[in-house]
Amino acid sequence: MSEELLPRQITPYVPKKGEEYMSERQRAHFRSILETLKTELMGDIERTVHTMQDEATVFADPNDRASQETDIAIELRNRDRGRKLIKKIEETIALIDSGDYGYCSGCGAEIGIKRLEARPTASLCIDCKTLEEVREKQIAK
Ligand SMILES: [Zn+2]
């Protein structure tokens, strides 16, 4: 599932020997990943809008109308999710600008290049994320 977030055309980052974490080259690498994701999402949203306009026919059959309404509701939900993701990506790009990208917002540890390539918008290290998931499960009980 995490692979889905990785844009296909991006090759995994290979750090140079002794290269410091979140070097300028690494920040550029992740910025380009995030910008590609954003462009893809914006394309998806635009396509959704066009599909909805194409389908804005009024069907005479109430059954057709009902399924059309369901389709539109799903489209709207997808679009909403897409917008939220875009917002998250923009916030993440701002973190690159301020030099805070790649560090856990929970404990300040390095999140790690591999994890960030799988989840470019991750803001927690794997330990804090696991802890958060455990807590969420406890609350849900
Ligand atoms: Zn952490």
Coordinates of N, CA and C in Angstrom, one line a residue, residues 13-140:
Y13 N 16.8 7.0 -3.7 CA 17.9 7.9 -3.5 C 19.1 7.1 -3.0
V14 N 20.3 7.3 -3.5 CA 21.5 6.6 -3.1 C 22.4 7.7 -2.5
P15 N 22.5 7.7 -1.2 CA 23.4 8.8 -0.5 C 24.9 8.5 -0.8
K16 N 25.6 9.6 -1.0 CA 27.1 9.4 -1.1 C 27.7 9.0 0.2
K17 N 28.9 8.5 0.1 CA 29.6 8.1 1.4 C 29.7 9.3 2.3
G18 N 29.3 9.1 3.5 CA 29.5 10.2 4.5 C 28.5 11.4 4.3
E19 N 27.6 11.2 3.4 CA 26.6 12.3 3.2 C 25.8 12.6 4.4
E20 N 25.6 13.8 4.8 CA 24.8 14.1 6.0 C 23.3 13.9 5.6
Y21 N 22.5 13.6 6.7 CA 21.1 13.4 6.5 C 20.4 14.7 6.1
M22 N 19.5 14.7 5.2 CA 18.8 15.8 4.7 C 19.7 16.9 4.1
S23 N 20.7 16.4 3.3 CA 21.6 17.3 2.6 C 20.7 18.0 1.6
E24 N 21.4 19.0 0.9 CA 20.6 19.8 -0.1 C 20.1 18.9 -1.2
R25 N 20.9 17.9 -1.6 CA 20.5 17.0 -2.6 C 19.4 16.1 -2.2
Q26 N 19.4 15.7 -1.0 CA 18.2 14.9 -0.5 C 16.9 15.7 -0.4
R27 N 17.1 17.0 0.0 CA 15.9 17.8 0.1 C 15.3 18.0 -1.3
A28 N 16.2 18.2 -2.3 CA 15.8 18.4 -3.7 C 15.1 17.1 -4.2
H29 N 15.6 16.0 -3.8 CA 15.0 14.7 -4.1 C 13.6 14.6 -3.6
F30 N 13.4 14.9 -2.4 CA 12.0 14.8 -1.8 C 11.1 15.9 -2.3
R31 N 11.6 17.0 -2.5 CA 10.8 18.1 -3.1 C 10.2 17.6 -4.4
S32 N 11.1 17.0 -5.2 CA 10.6 16.6 -6.5 C 9.6 15.5 -6.4
I33 N 9.8 14.6 -5.5 CA 8.8 13.5 -5.2 C 7.4 14.1 -4.8
L34 N 7.5 15.1 -3.9 CA 6.2 15.7 -3.4 C 5.5 16.5 -4.5
E35 N 6.3 17.2 -5.3 CA 5.7 18.0 -6.4 C 5.1 17.1 -7.4
T36 N 5.7 16.0 -7.7 CA 5.2 15.0 -8.7 C 3.8 14.5 -8.2
L37 N 3.8 14.1 -6.9 CA 2.6 13.6 -6.3 C 1.5 14.7 -6.3
K38 N 1.8 15.9 -6.1 CA 0.9 17.0 -6.1 C 0.3 17.2 -7.5
T39 N 1.2 17.2 -8.5 CA 0.7 17.3 -9.9 C -0.2 16.2 -10.2
E40 N 0.1 14.9 -9.8 CA -0.7 13.8 -10.2 C -2.1 13.9 -9.5
L41 N -2.1 14.4 -8.3 CA -3.4 14.5 -7.5 C -4.3 15.6 -8.2
M42 N -3.6 16.7 -8.6 CA -4.4 17.8 -9.2 C -5.0 17.3 -10.5
G43 N -4.2 16.5 -11.2 CA -4.7 16.0 -12.5 C -5.9 15.1 -12.2
D44 N -5.9 14.3 -11.2 CA -7.0 13.4 -10.8 C -8.2 14.2 -10.5
I45 N -8.1 15.3 -9.7 CA -9.2 16.1 -9.3 C -9.8 16.7 -10.6
E46 N -9.0 17.2 -11.4 CA -9.5 17.8 -12.7 C -10.3 16.8 -13.5
R47 N -9.8 15.6 -13.6 CA -10.5 14.6 -14.4 C -11.8 14.3 -13.7
T48 N -11.9 14.2 -12.4 CA -13.1 14.0 -11.7 C -14.2 15.0 -12.0
V49 N -13.7 16.3 -12.0 CA -14.6 17.4 -12.4 C -15.2 17.2 -13.8
H50 N -14.3 16.9 -14.7 CA -14.8 16.7 -16.1 C -15.8 15.5 -16.2
T51 N -15.5 14.4 -15.5 CA -16.4 13.3 -15.6 C -17.7 13.6 -15.0
M52 N -17.7 14.4 -13.9 CA -19.0 14.8 -13.4 C -19.8 15.7 -14.3
Q53 N -19.1 16.6 -15.0 CA -19.8 17.4 -15.9 C -20.4 16.6 -17.1
D54 N -19.6 15.6 -17.5 CA -20.1 14.8 -18.6 C -21.3 14.0 -18.2
E55 N -21.3 13.6 -17.0 CA -22.4 12.7 -16.5 C -23.6 13.5 -16.0
A56 N -23.5 14.8 -16.0 CA -24.6 15.6 -15.5 C -25.9 15.5 -16.3
T57 N -26.2 14.4 -16.8 CA -27.4 14.2 -17.5 C -28.5 13.8 -16.6
V58 N -29.7 14.2 -16.9 CA -30.8 13.8 -16.0 C -31.5 12.6 -16.6
F59 N -31.4 11.5 -15.8 CA -32.0 10.3 -16.3 C -33.5 10.2 -15.9
A60 N -34.3 9.7 -16.8 CA -35.7 9.5 -16.6 C -36.0 8.4 -15.6
D61 N -35.2 7.4 -15.6 CA -35.4 6.2 -14.7 C -34.9 6.6 -13.3
P62 N -35.8 6.4 -12.3 CA -35.3 6.7 -10.9 C -34.1 5.9 -10.5
N63 N -34.0 4.6 -11.0 CA -32.9 3.8 -10.6 C -31.6 4.3 -11.1
D64 N -31.6 4.8 -12.4 CA -30.5 5.4 -13.0 C -30.1 6.6 -12.2
R65 N -31.1 7.4 -11.8 CA -30.8 8.6 -11.1 C -30.1 8.3 -9.7
A66 N -30.6 7.3 -9.1 CA -30.1 6.9 -7.8 C -28.6 6.5 -7.9
S67 N -28.3 5.6 -8.9 CA -26.9 5.2 -9.0 C -26.0 6.3 -9.5
Q68 N -26.6 7.3 -10.2 CA -25.8 8.4 -10.6 C -25.5 9.3 -9.4
E69 N -26.5 9.4 -8.5 CA -26.2 10.2 -7.2 C -25.1 9.5 -6.4
T70 N -25.2 8.2 -6.3 CA -24.1 7.5 -5.6 C -22.8 7.7 -6.2
D71 N -22.7 7.6 -7.5 CA -21.4 7.9 -8.2 C -20.9 9.3 -7.9
I72 N -21.8 10.2 -7.9 CA -21.3 11.6 -7.7 C -20.9 11.8 -6.2
A73 N -21.6 11.1 -5.3 CA -21.2 11.2 -3.9 C -19.8 10.6 -3.7
I74 N -19.5 9.5 -4.4 CA -18.2 8.8 -4.3 C -17.1 9.7 -4.9
E75 N -17.4 10.3 -6.1 CA -16.5 11.2 -6.7 C -16.2 12.4 -5.8
L76 N -17.2 12.9 -5.1 CA -17.0 14.1 -4.3 C -16.1 13.7 -3.1
R77 N -16.3 12.5 -2.6 CA -15.5 12.1 -1.4 C -14.1 11.9 -1.9
N78 N -13.8 11.3 -3.0 CA -12.5 11.1 -3.6 C -11.8 12.5 -3.8
R79 N -12.6 13.4 -4.3 CA -12.0 14.7 -4.5 C -11.6 15.4 -3.2
D80 N -12.5 15.2 -2.2 CA -12.2 15.8 -0.9 C -10.9 15.2 -0.3
R81 N -10.8 13.9 -0.5 CA -9.6 13.2 0.0 C -8.4 13.8 -0.7
G82 N -8.5 13.9 -2.1 CA -7.4 14.4 -2.9 C -7.0 15.8 -2.4
R83 N -8.0 16.7 -2.1 CA -7.7 18.0 -1.7 C -6.9 18.0 -0.4
K84 N -7.4 17.1 0.5 CA -6.7 17.1 1.8 C -5.2 16.6 1.7
L85 N -5.0 15.6 0.8 CA -3.7 15.1 0.5 C -2.8 16.3 -0.1
I86 N -3.4 17.0 -1.0 CA -2.6 18.1 -1.6 C -2.2 19.1 -0.5
K87 N -3.1 19.4 0.4 CA -2.8 20.3 1.5 C -1.7 19.8 2.4
K88 N -1.7 18.5 2.6 CA -0.7 17.8 3.4 C 0.7 17.9 2.7
I89 N 0.6 17.7 1.4 CA 1.8 17.8 0.6 C 2.4 19.2 0.6
E90 N 1.5 20.2 0.5 CA 2.0 21.6 0.6 C 2.6 21.9 1.9
E91 N 2.0 21.4 3.0 CA 2.6 21.6 4.3 C 4.0 20.9 4.4
T92 N 4.1 19.7 3.8 CA 5.3 19.0 3.8 C 6.4 19.7 3.1
I93 N 6.1 20.3 1.9 CA 7.0 21.1 1.1 C 7.5 22.3 1.9
A94 N 6.6 22.9 2.7 CA 7.0 24.0 3.6 C 8.0 23.6 4.6
L95 N 7.9 22.3 5.1 CA 8.8 21.8 6.0 C 10.2 21.7 5.4
I96 N 10.3 21.3 4.1 CA 11.5 21.2 3.4 C 12.2 22.6 3.4
D97 N 11.3 23.6 3.1 CA 11.8 25.0 3.1 C 12.4 25.5 4.4
S98 N 11.7 25.1 5.5 CA 12.2 25.6 6.8 C 13.3 24.7 7.4
G99 N 13.6 23.6 6.7 CA 14.7 22.7 7.2 C 14.2 21.7 8.2
D100 N 12.9 21.6 8.4 CA 12.4 20.6 9.4 C 12.0 19.3 8.8
Y101 N 12.1 19.2 7.6 CA 11.6 17.9 6.9 C 12.5 16.8 7.3
G102 N 11.9 15.6 7.5 CA 12.7 14.4 7.7 C 12.9 14.1 9.1
Y103 N 12.5 14.9 10.0 CA 12.6 14.7 11.4 C 11.3 14.4 12.1
C104 N 11.2 13.5 13.0 CA 10.0 13.1 13.6 C 9.4 14.2 14.5
S105 N 8.1 14.5 14.3 CA 7.5 15.6 15.0 C 7.2 15.2 16.4
G106 N 7.3 13.9 16.7 CA 7.1 13.4 18.1 C 8.3 13.4 18.9
C107 N 9.5 12.9 18.4 CA 10.7 12.7 19.2 C 11.9 13.4 18.6
G108 N 11.7 13.9 17.4 CA 12.9 14.7 16.8 C 13.9 13.8 16.1
A109 N 13.7 12.5 16.1 CA 14.6 11.5 15.5 C 14.5 11.6 14.0
E110 N 15.6 11.2 13.3 CA 15.5 11.1 11.8 C 14.5 10.1 11.4
I111 N 13.7 10.5 10.5 CA 12.6 9.5 10.0 C 13.3 8.5 9.1
G112 N 14.2 8.9 8.3 CA 15.0 7.9 7.4 C 14.5 8.0 6.0
I113 N 15.5 7.9 5.1 CA 15.2 8.1 3.7 C 14.3 7.0 3.1
K114 N 14.5 5.8 3.5 CA 13.7 4.7 3.0 C 12.2 4.9 3.3
R115 N 12.0 5.2 4.6 CA 10.6 5.4 5.1 C 10.0 6.6 4.4
L116 N 10.7 7.7 4.2 CA 10.2 8.9 3.5 C 9.9 8.6 2.0
E117 N 10.7 7.7 1.4 CA 10.4 7.4 0.0 C 9.1 6.6 -0.1
A118 N 8.9 5.8 0.9 CA 7.6 5.0 0.9 C 6.4 5.9 1.2
R119 N 6.7 6.9 2.2 CA 5.6 7.8 2.6 C 6.2 9.2 2.7
P120 N 6.2 9.9 1.6 CA 6.9 11.2 1.6 C 6.3 12.2 2.5
T121 N 5.1 12.0 3.0 CA 4.5 13.0 3.9 C 4.5 12.5 5.3
A122 N 5.3 11.5 5.6 CA 5.4 11.0 7.0 C 6.0 12.1 7.9
S123 N 5.4 12.3 9.0 CA 5.9 13.3 10.0 C 6.3 12.6 11.3
L124 N 6.1 11.3 11.4 CA 6.5 10.6 12.6 C 7.5 9.5 12.2
C125 N 8.5 9.2 13.1 CA 9.4 8.1 12.9 C 8.6 6.8 13.1
I126 N 9.1 5.7 12.7 CA 8.4 4.4 12.7 C 8.0 4.1 14.2
D127 N 8.8 4.4 15.2 CA 8.5 4.1 16.6 C 7.3 4.9 17.1
C128 N 7.4 6.2 16.8 CA 6.3 7.1 17.2 C 5.0 6.7 16.5
K129 N 5.1 6.3 15.2 CA 3.9 5.9 14.4 C 3.3 4.7 15.0
T130 N 4.1 3.7 15.4 CA 3.6 2.5 16.0 C 2.9 2.8 17.3
L131 N 3.6 3.6 18.1 CA 3.0 4.0 19.4 C 1.6 4.7 19.2
E132 N 1.6 5.6 18.2 CA 0.3 6.3 17.9 C -0.8 5.3 17.5
E133 N -0.4 4.3 16.6 CA -1.4 3.3 16.2 C -1.9 2.5 17.4
V134 N -1.0 2.1 18.3 CA -1.4 1.4 19.5 C -2.4 2.2 20.3
R135 N -2.1 3.4 20.5 CA -3.0 4.3 21.2 C -4.3 4.5 20.6
E136 N -4.3 4.6 19.2 CA -5.6 4.8 18.5 C -6.4 3.5 18.7
K137 N -5.8 2.4 18.7 CA -6.5 1.1 18.9 C -7.2 1.1 20.3
Q138 N -6.4 1.5 21.2 CA -6.9 1.5 22.6 C -8.1 2.4 22.8
I139 N -8.0 3.6 22.1 CA -9.1 4.5 22.2 C -10.4 3.9 21.5
A140 N -10.2 3.2 20.4 CA -11.3 2.7 19.6 C -12.0 1.6 20.4

